[in-house]
Coordinates of C-alpha atoms in Angstrom, one line a residue:
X13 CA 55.6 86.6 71.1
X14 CA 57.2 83.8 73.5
X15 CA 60.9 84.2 74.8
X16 CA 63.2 81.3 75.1
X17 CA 64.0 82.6 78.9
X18 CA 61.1 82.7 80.9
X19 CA 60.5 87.0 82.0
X20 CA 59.8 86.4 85.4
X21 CA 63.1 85.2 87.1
X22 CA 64.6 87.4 84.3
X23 CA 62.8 90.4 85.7
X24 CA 64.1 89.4 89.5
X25 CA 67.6 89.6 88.1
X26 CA 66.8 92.4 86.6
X27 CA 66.0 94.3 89.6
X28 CA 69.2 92.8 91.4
X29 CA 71.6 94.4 88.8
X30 CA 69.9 97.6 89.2
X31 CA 70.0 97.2 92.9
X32 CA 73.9 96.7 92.8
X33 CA 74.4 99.6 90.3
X34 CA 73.2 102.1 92.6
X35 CA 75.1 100.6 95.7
X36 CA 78.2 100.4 93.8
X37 CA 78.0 103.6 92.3
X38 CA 77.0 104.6 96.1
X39 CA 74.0 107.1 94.5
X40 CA 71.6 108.6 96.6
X41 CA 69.2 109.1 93.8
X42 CA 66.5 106.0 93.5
X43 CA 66.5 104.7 90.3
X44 CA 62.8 105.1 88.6
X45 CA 60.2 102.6 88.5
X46 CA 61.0 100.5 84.9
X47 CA 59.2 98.6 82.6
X48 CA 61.1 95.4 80.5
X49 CA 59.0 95.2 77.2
X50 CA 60.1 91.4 75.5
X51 CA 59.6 91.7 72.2
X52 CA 60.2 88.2 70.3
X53 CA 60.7 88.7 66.1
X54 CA 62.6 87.0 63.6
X55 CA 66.3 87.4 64.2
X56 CA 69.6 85.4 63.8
X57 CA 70.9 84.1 67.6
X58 CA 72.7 86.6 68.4
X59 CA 71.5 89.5 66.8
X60 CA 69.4 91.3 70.1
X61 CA 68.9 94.8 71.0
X62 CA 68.3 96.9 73.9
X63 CA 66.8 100.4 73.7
X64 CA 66.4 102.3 76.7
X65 CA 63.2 104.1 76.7
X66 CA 61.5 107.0 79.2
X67 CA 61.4 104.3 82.4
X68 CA 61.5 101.6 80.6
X69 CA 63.5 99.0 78.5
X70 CA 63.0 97.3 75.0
X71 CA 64.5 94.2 74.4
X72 CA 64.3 92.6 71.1
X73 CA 65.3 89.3 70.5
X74 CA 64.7 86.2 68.5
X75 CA 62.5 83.7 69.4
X76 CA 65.3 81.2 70.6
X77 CA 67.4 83.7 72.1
X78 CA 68.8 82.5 75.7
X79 CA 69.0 84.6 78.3
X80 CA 72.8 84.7 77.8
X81 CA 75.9 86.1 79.4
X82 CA 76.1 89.3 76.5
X83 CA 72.2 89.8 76.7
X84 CA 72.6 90.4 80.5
X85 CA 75.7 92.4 79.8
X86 CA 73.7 94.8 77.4
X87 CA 70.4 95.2 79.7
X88 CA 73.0 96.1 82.2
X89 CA 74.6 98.7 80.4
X90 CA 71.6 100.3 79.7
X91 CA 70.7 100.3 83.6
X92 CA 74.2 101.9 84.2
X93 CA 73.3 104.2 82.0
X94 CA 71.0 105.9 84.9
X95 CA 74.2 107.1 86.0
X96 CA 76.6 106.9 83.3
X97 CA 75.3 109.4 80.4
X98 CA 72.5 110.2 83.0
X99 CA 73.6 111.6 86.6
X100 CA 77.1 112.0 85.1
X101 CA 77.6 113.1 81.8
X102 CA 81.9 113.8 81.3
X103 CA 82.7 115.9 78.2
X104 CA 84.1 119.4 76.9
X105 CA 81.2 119.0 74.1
X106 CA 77.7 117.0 74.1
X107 CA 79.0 115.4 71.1
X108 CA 82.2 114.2 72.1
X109 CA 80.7 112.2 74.9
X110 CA 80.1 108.8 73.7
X111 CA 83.3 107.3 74.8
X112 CA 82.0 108.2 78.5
X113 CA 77.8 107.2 77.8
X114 CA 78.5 104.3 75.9
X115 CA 82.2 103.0 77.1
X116 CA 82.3 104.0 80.6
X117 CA 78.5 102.9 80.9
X118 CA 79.5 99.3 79.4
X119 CA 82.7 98.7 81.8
X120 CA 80.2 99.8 84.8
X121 CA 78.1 97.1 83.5
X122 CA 80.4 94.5 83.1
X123 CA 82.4 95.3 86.8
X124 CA 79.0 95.0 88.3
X125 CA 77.8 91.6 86.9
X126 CA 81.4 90.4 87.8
X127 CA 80.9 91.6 91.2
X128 CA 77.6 90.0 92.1
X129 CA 78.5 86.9 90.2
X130 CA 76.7 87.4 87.0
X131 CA 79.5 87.1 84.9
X132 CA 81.9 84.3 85.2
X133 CA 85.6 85.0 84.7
X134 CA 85.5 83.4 80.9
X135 CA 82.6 86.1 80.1
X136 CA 84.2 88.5 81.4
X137 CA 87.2 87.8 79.2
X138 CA 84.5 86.9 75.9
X139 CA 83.2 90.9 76.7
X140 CA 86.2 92.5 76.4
X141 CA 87.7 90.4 73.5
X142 CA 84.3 91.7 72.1
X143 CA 85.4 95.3 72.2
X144 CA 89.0 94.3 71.3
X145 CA 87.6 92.7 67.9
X146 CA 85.6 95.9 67.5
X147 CA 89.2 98.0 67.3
X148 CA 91.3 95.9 65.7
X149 CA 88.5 95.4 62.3
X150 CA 86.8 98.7 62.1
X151 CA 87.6 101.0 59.4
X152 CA 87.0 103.7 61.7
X153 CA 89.8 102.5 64.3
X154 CA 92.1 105.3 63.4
X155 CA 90.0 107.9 63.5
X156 CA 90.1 110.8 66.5
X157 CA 87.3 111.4 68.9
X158 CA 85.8 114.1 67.3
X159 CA 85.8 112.8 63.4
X160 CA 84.1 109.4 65.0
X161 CA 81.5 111.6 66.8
X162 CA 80.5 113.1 63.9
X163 CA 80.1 109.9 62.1
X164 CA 78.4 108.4 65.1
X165 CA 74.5 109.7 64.4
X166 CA 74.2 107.5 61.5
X167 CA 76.8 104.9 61.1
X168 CA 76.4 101.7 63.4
X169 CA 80.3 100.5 62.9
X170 CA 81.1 104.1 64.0
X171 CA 79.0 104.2 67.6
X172 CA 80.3 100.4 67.8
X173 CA 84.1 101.8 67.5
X174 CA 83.4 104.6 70.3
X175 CA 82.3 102.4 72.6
X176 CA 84.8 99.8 72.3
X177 CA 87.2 102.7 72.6
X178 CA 85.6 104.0 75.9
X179 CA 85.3 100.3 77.5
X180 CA 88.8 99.7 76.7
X181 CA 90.2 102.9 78.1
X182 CA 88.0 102.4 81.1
X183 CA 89.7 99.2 81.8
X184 CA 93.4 100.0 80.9
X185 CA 92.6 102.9 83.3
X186 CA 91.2 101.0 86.2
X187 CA 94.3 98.7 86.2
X188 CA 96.7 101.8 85.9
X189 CA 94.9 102.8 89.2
X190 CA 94.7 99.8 90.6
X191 CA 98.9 99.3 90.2
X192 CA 99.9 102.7 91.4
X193 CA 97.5 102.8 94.8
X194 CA 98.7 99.3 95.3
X195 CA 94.6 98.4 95.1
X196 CA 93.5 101.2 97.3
X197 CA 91.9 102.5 94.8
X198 CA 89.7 102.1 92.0
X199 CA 87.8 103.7 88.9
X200 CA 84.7 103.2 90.9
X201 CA 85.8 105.5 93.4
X202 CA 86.6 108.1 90.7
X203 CA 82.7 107.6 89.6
X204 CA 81.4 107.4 92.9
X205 CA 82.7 111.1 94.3
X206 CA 81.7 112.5 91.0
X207 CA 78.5 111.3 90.9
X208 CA 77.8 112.2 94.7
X209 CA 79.1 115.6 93.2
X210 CA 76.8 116.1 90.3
X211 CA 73.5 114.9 92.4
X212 CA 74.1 116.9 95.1
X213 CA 74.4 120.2 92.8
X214 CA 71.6 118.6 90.4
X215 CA 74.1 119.2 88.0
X216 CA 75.1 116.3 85.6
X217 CA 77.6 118.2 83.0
X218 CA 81.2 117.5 84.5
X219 CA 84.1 119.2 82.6
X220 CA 86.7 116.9 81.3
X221 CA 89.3 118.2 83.5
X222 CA 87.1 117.5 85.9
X223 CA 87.6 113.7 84.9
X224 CA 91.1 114.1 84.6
X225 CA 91.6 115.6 87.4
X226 CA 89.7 113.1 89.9
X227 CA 91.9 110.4 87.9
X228 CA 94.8 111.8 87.8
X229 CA 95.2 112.1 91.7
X230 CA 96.5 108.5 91.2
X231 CA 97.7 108.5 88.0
X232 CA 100.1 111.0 86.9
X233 CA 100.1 110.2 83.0
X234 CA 96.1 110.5 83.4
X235 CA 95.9 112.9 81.1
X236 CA 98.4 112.3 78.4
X237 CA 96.7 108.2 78.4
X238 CA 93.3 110.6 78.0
X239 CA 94.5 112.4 74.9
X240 CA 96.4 109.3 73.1
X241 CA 93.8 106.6 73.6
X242 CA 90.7 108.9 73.5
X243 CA 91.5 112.2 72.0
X244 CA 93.5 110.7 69.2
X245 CA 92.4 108.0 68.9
X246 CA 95.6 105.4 69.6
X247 CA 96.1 101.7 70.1
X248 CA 94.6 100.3 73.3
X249 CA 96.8 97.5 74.6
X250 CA 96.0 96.6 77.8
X251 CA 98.3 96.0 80.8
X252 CA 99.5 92.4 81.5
X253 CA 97.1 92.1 84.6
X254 CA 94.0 94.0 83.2
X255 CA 91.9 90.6 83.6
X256 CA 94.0 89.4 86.5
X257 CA 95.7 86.0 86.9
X258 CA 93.4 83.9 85.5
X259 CA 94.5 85.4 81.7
X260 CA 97.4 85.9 79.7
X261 CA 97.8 88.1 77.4
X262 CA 99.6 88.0 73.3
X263 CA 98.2 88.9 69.5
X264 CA 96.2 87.4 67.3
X265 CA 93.9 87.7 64.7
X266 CA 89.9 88.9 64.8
X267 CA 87.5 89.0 61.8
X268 CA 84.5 91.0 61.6
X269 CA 80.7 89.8 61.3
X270 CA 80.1 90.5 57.9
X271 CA 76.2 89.4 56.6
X272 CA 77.2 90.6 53.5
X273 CA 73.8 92.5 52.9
X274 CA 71.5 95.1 55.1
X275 CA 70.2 92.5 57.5
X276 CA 67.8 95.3 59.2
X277 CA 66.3 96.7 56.1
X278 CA 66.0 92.8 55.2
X279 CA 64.2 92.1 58.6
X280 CA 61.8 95.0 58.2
X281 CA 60.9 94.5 54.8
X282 CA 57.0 93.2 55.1
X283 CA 58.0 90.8 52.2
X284 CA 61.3 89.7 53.8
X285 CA 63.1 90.6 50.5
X286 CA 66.8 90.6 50.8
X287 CA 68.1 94.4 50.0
X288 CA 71.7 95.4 50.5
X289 CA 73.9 92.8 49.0
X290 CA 76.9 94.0 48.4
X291 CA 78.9 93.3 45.0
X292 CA 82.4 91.6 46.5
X293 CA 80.7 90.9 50.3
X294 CA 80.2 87.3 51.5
X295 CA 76.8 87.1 51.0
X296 CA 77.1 87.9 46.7
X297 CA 80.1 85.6 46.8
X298 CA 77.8 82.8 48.4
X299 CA 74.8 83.4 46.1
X300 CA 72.4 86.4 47.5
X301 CA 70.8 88.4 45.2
X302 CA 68.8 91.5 46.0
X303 CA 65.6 90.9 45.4
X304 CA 65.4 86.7 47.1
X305 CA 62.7 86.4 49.8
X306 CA 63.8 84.8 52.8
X307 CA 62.1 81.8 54.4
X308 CA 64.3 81.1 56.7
X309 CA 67.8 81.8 57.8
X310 CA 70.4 80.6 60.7
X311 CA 73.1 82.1 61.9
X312 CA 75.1 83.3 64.7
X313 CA 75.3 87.2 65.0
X314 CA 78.6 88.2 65.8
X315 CA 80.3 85.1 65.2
X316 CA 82.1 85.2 61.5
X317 CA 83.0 81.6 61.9
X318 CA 79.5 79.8 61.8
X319 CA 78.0 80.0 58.2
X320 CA 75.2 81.6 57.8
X321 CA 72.3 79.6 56.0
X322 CA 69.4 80.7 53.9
X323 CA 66.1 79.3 52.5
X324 CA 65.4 81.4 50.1
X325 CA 62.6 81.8 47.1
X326 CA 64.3 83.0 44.0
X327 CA 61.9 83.0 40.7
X328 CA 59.4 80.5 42.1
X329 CA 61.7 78.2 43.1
X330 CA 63.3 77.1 46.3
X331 CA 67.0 78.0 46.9
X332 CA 69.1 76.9 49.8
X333 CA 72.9 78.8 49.9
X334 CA 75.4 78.7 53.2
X335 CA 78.6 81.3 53.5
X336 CA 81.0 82.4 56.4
X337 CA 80.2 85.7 57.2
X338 CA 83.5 87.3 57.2
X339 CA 84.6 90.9 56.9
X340 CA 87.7 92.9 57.9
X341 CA 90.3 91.2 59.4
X342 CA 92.6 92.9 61.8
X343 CA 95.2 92.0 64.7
X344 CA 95.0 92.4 68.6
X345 CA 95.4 91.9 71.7
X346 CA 93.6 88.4 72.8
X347 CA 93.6 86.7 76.4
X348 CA 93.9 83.1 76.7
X349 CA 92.9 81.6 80.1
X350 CA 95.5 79.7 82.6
X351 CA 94.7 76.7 84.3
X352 CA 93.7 78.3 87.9
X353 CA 90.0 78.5 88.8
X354 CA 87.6 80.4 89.1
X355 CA 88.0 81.7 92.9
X356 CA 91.8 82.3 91.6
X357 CA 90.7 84.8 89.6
X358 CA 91.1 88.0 91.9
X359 CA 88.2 91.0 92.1
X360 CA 86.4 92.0 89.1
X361 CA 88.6 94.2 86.9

């Protein structure tokens, strides 16, 4: 099906990012050739996904999906992950890893659309507020690395929670290094010598003390921030100039996207009956029933503040409902924006 964006220019941008991946990762490996399958279906704005595939990307989006700021972010990450996860893999066991293929892979992404301009500022901010959001409402938050690993392989909320985790850390690290080098240097450069390491011995596995180690030569609490934030599992508050001067940092509240019913099982039923509703979730409070065929719906993914609203056929008749998707509520960290522009806004964090 058709695309809002038009896949051509999208495709050119495309190869830019993967293009400044591999020169800011400084890899010697080429990337493969890729393929970018568009796949347009029925889906709230918002609600996208990006599949990495052998050479080749699957996008699915909805038919009036933009080619926004968080779509670019994701296609990105999944790029990065050539490298991150791919040429450099950073874990005592496989399965403890997603903090580094999913976290690390998504700050990559992010630090390299901020560096070729791809990101504004503001997005970069919206990104990270995204992951923030992701802590402070999952029910997994508390949970150590290795429990949430575990979990990972089939719970969605679980994989969402290490990867927040991983970003986070990633970033509350790089502006540890940045403030004790006095901006000499960077968590790139920590990527970039291991990853010339692990190509040149064709060898992706690095030890965790590896990890540490390369960090720590700047940091000297590398490994105790390591085991608290990551290990453990701890609250990630981020330092004062994480996002540089442009933001200010306090607490607040975030609230979970909460559909209230399984909006994938939903979408792949070939009768687009609603299945999932849950007893005391927003969607049974504003009128779903298992069982209702869709016509249409309109929402925001993501976004608990925009109502979601249904068409629905219920007994041969038509039924029209409209709820605020909220779930869990939690508090954290947020970054408001001073009045400074743009060009005041200091390198990518």
């Amino acid at each position: 099906g058709y695309t809002a964006f038009d896949p051509r220019p999208t495709v050119a941008e495309i190869a830019q990012i993967r293009s400044s991946l591999r020169e800011l990762l400084k890899s010697d490996v080429d990337p493969l050739s890729y393929a970018y399958l568009f796949v347009a279906q029925t889906r709230p704005l918002g609600s996208f996904t990006t599949t990495p595939r052998w050479r080749s990307i699957l996008l699915q989006v909805g038919p009036s999906e933009p080619w926004s700021a968080s779509l670019r972010l994701s296609v990105a990450q999944q790029l990065a992950r050539r490298w991150i996860g791919g040429s450099l893999v950073v874990s005592e066991h496989q399965a403890n890893g997603w903090w580094f293929n999913e976290g690390v892979s998504r700050y990559v992404a992010m630090l390299d659309l901020a560096h070729i301009g791809l990101l504004t500022p503001d997005e970069v901010r919206d990104a990270v507020a995204g992951e923030l959001s992701v802590l402070a409402t999952s029910p997994h938050r508390t949970l150590d690395n290795a429990r949430l690993a575990e979990l990972a392989p089939k719970d969605e909320v679980a994989r969402a929670t290490l990867m927040a985790r991983g970003a986070l850390y990633a970033l509350y690290e790089a502006a540890i290094l940045r403030t004790k080098s006095k901006g000499q240097h960077s968590l790139a450069d920590v990527l970039r010598v291991l990853i010339a390491q692990a190509e040149g011995l064709k060898q992706p596995d690095a030890p965790l003390s590896m990890w540490l180690g390369a960090v720590g030569k700047n940091d000297p609490d590398a490994e105790k921030t390591f085991d608290a934030l990551i290990t453990h599992g701890g609250p990630i508050v981020l330092p004062a100039d994480a996002l540089g001067p442009c933001f200010r940092a306090s607490t607040g509240e975030y609230t979970a996207f909460d559909p209230g019913f399984d909006l994938e099982a939903t979408r792949a039923s070939p009768d687009s009956k609603v299945s999932g509703v849950r007893p005391d979730g927003p969607a049974a409070k504003g009128g779903l029933r298992d069982g209702d065929v869709v016509e249409t719906m309109q929402s925001r993914d993501g976004d608990g503040n925009v109502p979601v609203k249904l068409v629905v056929q219920r007994a041969g008749a038509k039924v029209t409902l409209s709820y605020l998707p909220r779930g869990p509520h939690g508090r954290g960290q947020v970054w408001s924006r001073l009045k400074l522009p743009d060009d005041r806004c200091g390198e990518p964090p």
